[in-house]
Amino acid sequence: MSSPVDIKQNCILDSQDWTFPVPIAYGPGRLREIGTHCQRLKITNPLIVTDRGSKNLPFISLLGEHLRKASIQPQLFYGISPNPRDDEIEAGCIAFRTGKHDAIIAIGGGSAMDGGKAIGMSVDSGFDLWDFEYNKPLPEVGAGRRFPVFITIPTTAGTGAETESTAMVTDVGKGMKFCLAHPGMRPALALLDPELTVGLPSNMTAWTGVDALTHAIEAYLVQSFHPLCDGAALEGLALISKWLPIAVKEPENLAARGGMLVGSCLAGVAFLKGLGFVHAISHMIGAEYDTQHGLTNAIVLPVVLRFNLPGMEDKVKRMGDAMGLKNPSVEAFIIEIEHLLDEVGIPKSLGEIGVPADCVQRISEKAILDSAAETNPRTATIEQVRTLTETAILRAR
Ligand SMILES: [Zn+2]
């Protein structure tokens, strides 16, 4: 396996197009600026998209208040579940068309932001939702068609969904999650206000935080030349490993909340490079058993690291540096990650969160086809994916 240095030497003469991230407004209390941003972006009639669980949370009414102060009367669509489904996206499209909206403001966790993106992709582009599947040719949205202006406001830290134009959506008929993407759905603004994450319960703080941790690690391990993403991954890892345990223990600590929000945003930027088998397996478990995404990833993470990391000592060293570890071995690095997972209360197996052992073959066959599997740093046979899945279900650590 090539070391990162080899990759840079091999790729430094290749052409690269770097087009990210997006305009970001970061800082405590900045939600109050949303009206000004809407006016700047010529938004007059936005549809607010959130998930069912967030419908009655204070940030929804706060967002509405700030918009009304700017003479904008928003409507709310809250029909998105933790793993967004295609039938929910269709319901969101109907709400958008009925209200003749000109923009989408997605506020909440990753499911709200993914739901908002998926609605935006299919509502007025002239294409079906599944035409935007990541591996298909990019739909060319013709004259008279458009993507609505799109703003993201994450209230967890996080899925990192706020800067990207990709969305995971479950095809209910197939029982599989698919990655949808189109550069036209890139947010015009990501508004990062750590005050909005202060009320997040400690279990959700932990679960969304370990998702961000997984993004930073999986993205950094992808074997392609992308120094911008790699830098974001390492800085994200540094912030997350420092602030996650504090944010879980001290929910009111605004510095910890801010560190996590920026860290998860950087990790989200990093995974433009791709992800790996943690996400590939987790996507399919989530699609079938509706398990929480970050929690599922966190349980699978050490299992996949034990498979991927041997031979990647250079990358392990740089990740260890970011976490303040002195030249860790592969095993020492994984043990440190396991300590972090223990510290924030992550269970030790998927079995403990209700995933049965008899799904191994089915989940493995689906996972190996997931778009995240393509960028895993090590190729795997179906038998190897079976072993990873089975280990994660029975006893991951
Ligand atoms: Zn994730």
Short mmCIF file of C-alpha atoms and ligand atoms in Angstrom, two decimals:
data_model
loop_
_atom_site.label_atom_id
_atom_site.label_comp_id
_atom_site.label_asym_id
_atom_site.label_seq_id
_atom_site.Cartn_x
_atom_site.Cartn_y
_atom_site.Cartn_z
CA MET A 1 0.00 0.00 0.00
CA SER A 2 1.34 3.48 -0.87
CA SER A 3 2.26 5.91 1.83
CA PRO A 4 0.75 9.43 1.70
CA VAL A 5 4.13 10.77 0.55
CA ASP A 6 4.14 8.40 -2.45
CA ILE A 7 0.67 9.55 -3.40
CA LYS A 8 1.66 13.20 -3.33
CA GLN A 9 4.71 12.50 -5.46
CA ASN A 10 2.60 10.54 -7.92
CA CYS A 11 -0.18 13.11 -8.12
CA ILE A 12 1.55 16.46 -7.84
CA LEU A 13 1.70 16.81 -11.63
CA ASP A 14 -2.00 15.98 -12.12
CA SER A 15 -4.61 18.68 -12.65
CA GLN A 16 -6.99 19.30 -9.73
CA ASP A 17 -10.18 21.33 -9.38
CA TRP A 18 -10.90 22.53 -5.87
CA THR A 19 -14.19 24.32 -5.54
CA PHE A 20 -15.05 24.34 -1.88
CA PRO A 21 -16.27 24.82 0.69
CA VAL A 22 -19.10 27.37 0.70
CA PRO A 23 -19.65 30.73 2.43
CA ILE A 24 -19.75 30.02 6.16
CA ALA A 25 -20.98 32.36 8.90
CA TYR A 26 -19.64 31.06 12.22
CA GLY A 27 -20.11 32.41 15.72
CA PRO A 28 -22.31 32.34 18.82
CA GLY A 29 -25.60 34.18 18.27
CA ARG A 30 -25.30 34.53 14.52
CA LEU A 31 -28.74 33.05 13.84
CA ARG A 32 -29.99 36.60 14.37
CA GLU A 33 -28.36 37.53 11.03
CA ILE A 34 -30.51 35.13 9.02
CA GLY A 35 -32.90 37.85 7.80
CA THR A 36 -30.03 39.93 6.41
CA HIS A 37 -28.61 36.88 4.64
CA CYS A 38 -32.01 36.10 3.09
CA GLN A 39 -32.33 39.67 1.83
CA ARG A 40 -28.82 39.49 0.35
CA LEU A 41 -29.67 36.22 -1.39
CA LYS A 42 -33.03 37.65 -2.59
CA ILE A 43 -35.02 35.06 -0.67
CA THR A 44 -38.59 36.20 0.01
CA ASN A 45 -40.54 32.98 0.62
CA PRO A 46 -38.42 30.18 2.11
CA LEU A 47 -39.56 26.72 3.13
CA ILE A 48 -37.96 25.69 6.41
CA VAL A 49 -37.15 21.96 6.34
CA THR A 50 -36.51 20.05 9.53
CA ASP A 51 -37.01 16.59 11.01
CA ARG A 52 -39.98 15.44 13.05
CA GLY A 53 -37.98 15.38 16.29
CA SER A 54 -36.96 19.05 15.94
CA LYS A 55 -40.38 20.46 15.10
CA ASN A 56 -41.05 21.84 18.59
CA LEU A 57 -37.49 22.70 19.59
CA PRO A 58 -36.64 26.33 20.46
CA PHE A 59 -34.40 26.89 17.43
CA ILE A 60 -37.36 26.50 15.08
CA SER A 61 -39.37 29.26 16.73
CA LEU A 62 -36.21 31.39 17.06
CA LEU A 63 -35.52 31.04 13.33
CA GLY A 64 -39.12 32.00 12.56
CA GLU A 65 -38.85 35.08 14.82
CA HIS A 66 -35.67 36.31 13.18
CA LEU A 67 -37.15 35.82 9.70
CA ARG A 68 -40.36 37.65 10.60
CA LYS A 69 -38.30 40.59 11.91
CA ALA A 70 -36.98 40.83 8.32
CA SER A 71 -40.59 40.73 7.01
CA ILE A 72 -40.19 37.15 5.77
CA GLN A 73 -43.05 34.74 6.55
CA PRO A 74 -41.62 31.23 6.40
CA GLN A 75 -43.50 27.95 6.30
CA LEU A 76 -42.32 24.80 8.03
CA PHE A 77 -42.05 21.28 6.61
CA TYR A 78 -41.07 18.85 9.35
CA GLY A 79 -41.85 15.47 7.77
CA ILE A 80 -38.28 14.10 7.66
CA SER A 81 -37.34 11.05 9.73
CA PRO A 82 -33.84 10.26 11.14
CA ASN A 83 -33.04 8.27 7.98
CA PRO A 84 -34.75 10.37 5.25
CA ARG A 85 -37.04 8.33 2.96
CA ASP A 86 -38.01 8.90 -0.65
CA ASP A 87 -41.73 9.22 0.20
CA GLU A 88 -40.89 12.01 2.68
CA ILE A 89 -38.89 13.84 0.03
CA GLU A 90 -41.90 13.65 -2.28
CA ALA A 91 -44.12 15.12 0.47
CA GLY A 92 -41.58 17.94 0.90
CA CYS A 93 -41.65 18.65 -2.84
CA ILE A 94 -45.44 18.94 -2.70
CA ALA A 95 -45.16 21.40 0.24
CA PHE A 96 -42.59 23.47 -1.70
CA ARG A 97 -44.69 23.63 -4.87
CA THR A 98 -47.95 24.31 -3.00
CA GLY A 99 -46.37 27.22 -1.11
CA LYS A 100 -44.62 28.54 -4.28
CA HIS A 101 -41.38 28.81 -2.30
CA ASP A 102 -38.15 30.27 -3.66
CA ALA A 103 -35.64 28.80 -1.20
CA ILE A 104 -35.02 26.06 1.35
CA ILE A 105 -33.59 26.71 4.80
CA ALA A 106 -32.66 23.31 6.26
CA ILE A 107 -32.21 23.47 10.03
CA GLY A 108 -31.46 20.54 12.32
CA GLY A 109 -29.19 17.53 12.14
CA GLY A 110 -27.95 15.67 9.08
CA SER A 111 -31.35 14.22 8.26
CA ALA A 112 -32.94 17.68 8.03
CA MET A 113 -30.12 18.97 5.83
CA ASP A 114 -30.08 15.85 3.63
CA GLY A 115 -33.88 16.05 3.38
CA GLY A 116 -33.65 19.71 2.34
CA LYS A 117 -31.06 18.92 -0.33
CA ALA A 118 -33.03 16.00 -1.74
CA ILE A 119 -36.19 18.12 -1.93
CA GLY A 120 -34.21 20.85 -3.68
CA MET A 121 -32.72 18.41 -6.20
CA SER A 122 -36.01 17.02 -7.42
CA VAL A 123 -38.59 19.77 -6.79
CA ASP A 124 -38.10 21.87 -9.93
CA SER A 125 -35.15 20.37 -11.79
CA GLY A 126 -37.21 18.23 -14.18
CA PHE A 127 -35.44 15.11 -12.92
CA ASP A 128 -36.53 12.23 -10.71
CA LEU A 129 -34.92 11.94 -7.26
CA TRP A 130 -32.99 8.79 -8.22
CA ASP A 131 -31.51 10.46 -11.32
CA PHE A 132 -29.22 12.22 -8.83
CA GLU A 133 -27.71 8.97 -7.60
CA TYR A 134 -23.99 9.53 -7.09
CA ASN A 135 -22.79 6.97 -9.65
CA LYS A 136 -25.11 8.04 -12.47
CA PRO A 137 -24.28 10.69 -15.10
CA LEU A 138 -24.79 14.20 -13.72
CA PRO A 139 -28.28 15.48 -14.65
CA GLU A 140 -28.05 18.64 -16.77
CA VAL A 141 -30.73 20.94 -15.47
CA GLY A 142 -32.03 22.83 -18.52
CA ALA A 143 -33.41 26.31 -19.15
CA GLY A 144 -36.48 27.24 -17.13
CA ARG A 145 -35.53 24.67 -14.49
CA ARG A 146 -33.63 25.42 -11.33
CA PHE A 147 -32.41 24.44 -7.92
CA PRO A 148 -33.83 26.58 -5.11
CA VAL A 149 -31.46 28.79 -3.10
CA PHE A 150 -30.33 26.65 -0.19
CA ILE A 151 -29.17 27.58 3.33
CA THR A 152 -28.06 25.10 5.98
CA ILE A 153 -28.15 25.66 9.75
CA PRO A 154 -26.74 22.66 11.65
CA THR A 155 -27.99 22.18 15.20
CA THR A 156 -25.83 19.13 15.89
CA ALA A 157 -22.07 18.70 15.56
CA GLY A 158 -22.36 16.81 13.50
CA THR A 159 -22.91 15.16 10.30
CA GLY A 160 -20.95 17.74 8.34
CA ALA A 161 -23.84 17.89 5.88
CA GLU A 162 -23.91 21.69 5.96
CA THR A 163 -21.28 22.44 3.31
CA GLU A 164 -21.90 19.69 0.81
CA SER A 165 -24.33 18.94 -1.98
CA THR A 166 -24.72 15.23 -1.22
CA ALA A 167 -27.63 13.57 0.59
CA MET A 168 -28.28 10.04 1.82
CA VAL A 169 -31.86 8.93 1.14
CA THR A 170 -33.51 5.54 1.73
CA ASP A 171 -35.26 3.90 -1.22
CA VAL A 172 -38.12 2.39 0.75
CA GLY A 173 -38.93 -0.13 -1.99
CA LYS A 174 -35.38 -1.50 -2.07
CA GLY A 175 -34.61 -1.08 1.65
CA MET A 176 -31.31 0.57 0.71
CA LYS A 177 -29.77 3.98 1.27
CA PHE A 178 -28.36 5.79 -1.75
CA CYS A 179 -26.06 8.77 -2.01
CA LEU A 180 -27.55 11.58 -4.11
CA ALA A 181 -25.44 14.50 -5.28
CA HIS A 182 -25.49 17.55 -7.52
CA PRO A 183 -23.21 20.61 -7.34
CA GLY A 184 -26.28 22.79 -8.00
CA MET A 185 -27.51 21.97 -4.49
CA ARG A 186 -24.43 23.30 -2.78
CA PRO A 187 -25.55 25.65 0.00
CA ALA A 188 -25.39 29.39 -0.68
CA LEU A 189 -24.63 29.75 3.03
CA ALA A 190 -23.87 27.51 5.99
CA LEU A 191 -24.73 29.33 9.21
CA LEU A 192 -22.86 27.83 12.19
CA ASP A 193 -24.14 29.13 15.51
CA PRO A 194 -22.85 27.05 18.46
CA GLU A 195 -25.59 28.43 20.73
CA LEU A 196 -28.04 26.28 18.75
CA THR A 197 -26.25 23.08 19.82
CA VAL A 198 -26.22 23.87 23.57
CA GLY A 199 -29.59 22.22 24.17
CA LEU A 200 -28.62 18.96 22.45
CA PRO A 201 -28.98 16.03 24.91
CA SER A 202 -25.72 14.32 25.88
CA ASN A 203 -26.49 11.09 24.02
CA MET A 204 -27.13 13.00 20.77
CA THR A 205 -24.04 15.14 21.42
CA ALA A 206 -22.02 11.92 21.69
CA TRP A 207 -23.62 10.15 18.71
CA THR A 208 -23.37 13.07 16.31
CA GLY A 209 -19.87 13.87 17.59
CA VAL A 210 -18.57 10.37 16.90
CA ASP A 211 -20.05 10.62 13.40
CA ALA A 212 -17.85 13.68 12.86
CA LEU A 213 -14.89 11.77 14.30
CA THR A 214 -15.56 8.95 11.82
CA HIS A 215 -15.77 11.41 8.91
CA ALA A 216 -12.38 12.91 9.76
CA ILE A 217 -10.69 9.50 10.05
CA GLU A 218 -12.34 7.77 7.08
CA ALA A 219 -11.81 10.77 4.80
CA TYR A 220 -8.16 11.10 5.76
CA LEU A 221 -7.57 7.41 4.98
CA VAL A 222 -9.00 7.67 1.44
CA GLN A 223 -6.09 7.10 -0.91
CA SER A 224 -6.38 10.09 -3.21
CA PHE A 225 -4.50 13.36 -3.53
CA HIS A 226 -6.51 16.10 -1.90
CA PRO A 227 -4.40 18.24 0.41
CA LEU A 228 -7.27 20.64 1.19
CA CYS A 229 -9.44 17.76 2.42
CA ASP A 230 -6.54 16.12 4.24
CA GLY A 231 -5.74 19.36 6.09
CA ALA A 232 -9.42 19.77 7.01
CA ALA A 233 -9.56 16.13 8.18
CA LEU A 234 -6.56 16.46 10.51
CA GLU A 235 -7.65 19.81 11.97
CA GLY A 236 -11.18 18.43 12.37
CA LEU A 237 -9.78 15.37 14.16
CA ALA A 238 -7.74 17.62 16.49
CA LEU A 239 -10.79 19.71 17.43
CA ILE A 240 -13.17 16.75 17.81
CA SER A 241 -10.84 14.59 19.91
CA LYS A 242 -10.20 17.57 22.20
CA TRP A 243 -13.72 18.92 22.60
CA LEU A 244 -16.09 15.94 22.25
CA PRO A 245 -15.68 14.51 25.77
CA ILE A 246 -16.02 18.03 27.22
CA ALA A 247 -19.15 18.81 25.18
CA VAL A 248 -20.73 15.55 26.42
CA LYS A 249 -19.85 16.22 30.08
CA GLU A 250 -20.46 19.98 30.07
CA PRO A 251 -23.35 20.63 27.68
CA GLU A 252 -23.39 24.38 28.45
CA ASN A 253 -19.70 24.84 27.60
CA LEU A 254 -19.90 27.14 24.58
CA ALA A 255 -16.20 26.75 23.72
CA ALA A 256 -16.66 22.97 23.55
CA ARG A 257 -19.82 23.41 21.48
CA GLY A 258 -18.00 25.81 19.14
CA GLY A 259 -14.98 23.50 18.83
CA MET A 260 -17.26 20.61 17.94
CA LEU A 261 -19.29 22.63 15.43
CA VAL A 262 -16.16 23.79 13.59
CA GLY A 263 -14.53 20.34 13.89
CA SER A 264 -17.55 18.60 12.45
CA CYS A 265 -17.79 21.17 9.65
CA LEU A 266 -14.12 20.55 8.74
CA ALA A 267 -14.68 16.79 8.86
CA GLY A 268 -17.69 17.29 6.58
CA VAL A 269 -15.53 19.25 4.13
CA ALA A 270 -12.92 16.46 4.28
CA PHE A 271 -15.23 13.71 3.18
CA LEU A 272 -15.59 15.23 -0.25
CA LYS A 273 -12.66 12.81 -0.77
CA GLY A 274 -14.92 9.89 0.07
CA LEU A 275 -15.46 7.64 3.08
CA GLY A 276 -14.97 3.92 3.70
CA PHE A 277 -16.38 0.67 5.01
CA VAL A 278 -17.55 2.15 8.32
CA HIS A 279 -20.08 4.24 6.45
CA ALA A 280 -20.80 1.54 3.84
CA ILE A 281 -21.84 -0.96 6.54
CA SER A 282 -23.54 1.67 8.68
CA HIS A 283 -25.64 3.01 5.78
CA MET A 284 -27.18 -0.41 5.20
CA ILE A 285 -27.73 -1.15 8.90
CA GLY A 286 -29.44 2.25 9.21
CA ALA A 287 -31.61 1.66 6.14
CA GLU A 288 -32.91 -1.67 7.54
CA TYR A 289 -33.04 -1.09 11.30
CA ASP A 290 -33.36 2.72 11.49
CA THR A 291 -30.43 2.90 13.91
CA GLN A 292 -28.91 6.30 14.64
CA HIS A 293 -26.25 7.02 12.00
CA GLY A 294 -23.41 8.30 14.19
CA LEU A 295 -23.98 5.67 16.87
CA THR A 296 -23.88 2.91 14.24
CA ASN A 297 -20.67 4.31 12.75
CA ALA A 298 -19.00 4.60 16.13
CA ILE A 299 -19.58 0.92 16.93
CA VAL A 300 -18.30 -0.18 13.50
CA LEU A 301 -15.29 2.20 13.52
CA PRO A 302 -12.69 0.19 15.52
CA VAL A 303 -13.55 -3.01 13.61
CA VAL A 304 -12.88 -1.37 10.24
CA LEU A 305 -9.78 0.42 11.55
CA ARG A 306 -8.24 -2.94 12.57
CA PHE A 307 -8.85 -4.09 8.98
CA ASN A 308 -7.69 -0.90 7.22
CA LEU A 309 -4.79 0.53 9.23
CA PRO A 310 -2.03 -2.11 9.05
CA GLY A 311 0.34 -0.76 6.39
CA MET A 312 -0.86 2.84 6.82
CA GLU A 313 1.58 3.75 9.61
CA ASP A 314 2.43 7.15 8.06
CA LYS A 315 -1.19 8.22 8.16
CA VAL A 316 -1.63 6.79 11.66
CA LYS A 317 1.32 8.89 12.81
CA ARG A 318 -0.19 12.09 11.40
CA MET A 319 -3.61 11.33 12.91
CA GLY A 320 -1.86 10.57 16.21
CA ASP A 321 -0.08 13.95 16.03
CA ALA A 322 -3.46 15.66 15.54
CA MET A 323 -4.76 13.90 18.66
CA GLY A 324 -1.66 14.71 20.72
CA LEU A 325 -0.37 11.11 20.78
CA LYS A 326 3.35 10.47 20.58
CA ASN A 327 4.09 8.27 17.54
CA PRO A 328 1.40 5.67 18.24
CA SER A 329 1.41 2.17 16.79
CA VAL A 330 -1.67 1.13 14.81
CA GLU A 331 -3.01 -0.76 17.82
CA ALA A 332 -2.26 2.11 20.23
CA PHE A 333 -4.10 4.53 17.97
CA ILE A 334 -7.15 2.24 17.79
CA ILE A 335 -7.12 1.77 21.58
CA GLU A 336 -7.10 5.55 22.00
CA ILE A 337 -10.14 5.80 19.71
CA GLU A 338 -11.82 3.05 21.75
CA HIS A 339 -11.15 4.99 24.97
CA LEU A 340 -12.79 8.03 23.43
CA LEU A 341 -15.83 5.94 22.43
CA ASP A 342 -16.03 4.50 25.96
CA GLU A 343 -15.71 7.96 27.48
CA VAL A 344 -18.77 9.23 25.58
CA GLY A 345 -20.84 6.09 26.29
CA ILE A 346 -20.87 4.24 22.96
CA PRO A 347 -22.07 0.59 23.27
CA LYS A 348 -19.64 -2.17 22.33
CA SER A 349 -21.69 -4.00 19.69
CA LEU A 350 -24.45 -3.44 17.15
CA GLY A 351 -26.27 -6.30 18.89
CA GLU A 352 -26.69 -4.02 21.92
CA ILE A 353 -28.68 -1.55 19.80
CA GLY A 354 -30.96 -4.22 18.36
CA VAL A 355 -29.23 -5.38 15.18
CA PRO A 356 -29.71 -9.17 14.83
CA ALA A 357 -26.87 -11.49 13.80
CA ASP A 358 -28.90 -13.12 11.02
CA CYS A 359 -28.65 -10.02 8.77
CA VAL A 360 -24.89 -10.37 8.16
CA GLN A 361 -25.01 -11.84 4.66
CA ARG A 362 -27.71 -9.45 3.42
CA ILE A 363 -26.09 -6.32 4.93
CA SER A 364 -22.65 -7.31 3.59
CA GLU A 365 -23.94 -7.81 0.04
CA LYS A 366 -25.53 -4.37 0.11
CA ALA A 367 -22.61 -2.64 1.88
CA ILE A 368 -20.05 -3.73 -0.71
CA LEU A 369 -22.13 -1.89 -3.34
CA ASP A 370 -22.37 1.34 -1.31
CA SER A 371 -20.61 4.37 -2.80
CA ALA A 372 -18.53 4.73 0.41
CA ALA A 373 -17.07 1.23 -0.13
CA GLU A 374 -15.41 2.40 -3.36
CA THR A 375 -13.06 4.78 -1.55
CA ASN A 376 -12.12 2.46 1.32
CA PRO A 377 -8.31 2.40 1.37
CA ARG A 378 -8.22 -1.39 1.23
CA THR A 379 -10.30 -3.53 -1.10
CA ALA A 380 -12.27 -6.33 0.52
CA THR A 381 -13.93 -9.55 -0.58
CA ILE A 382 -17.52 -10.24 0.39
CA GLU A 383 -16.20 -12.72 2.97
CA GLN A 384 -14.07 -9.99 4.54
CA VAL A 385 -17.04 -7.59 4.67
CA ARG A 386 -19.07 -10.39 6.25
CA THR A 387 -16.43 -10.80 8.95
CA LEU A 388 -16.36 -7.03 9.61
CA THR A 389 -20.16 -6.86 9.85
CA GLU A 390 -20.41 -9.96 12.03
CA THR A 391 -17.71 -8.69 14.39
CA ALA A 392 -19.47 -5.33 14.70
CA ILE A 393 -22.76 -7.04 15.55
CA LEU A 394 -21.37 -9.53 18.06
CA ARG A 395 -18.54 -7.67 19.79
CA ALA A 396 -16.86 -4.70 18.16
CA ARG A 397 -14.53 -3.97 21.08
ZN ZN B 1 -21.60 10.01 8.68
#
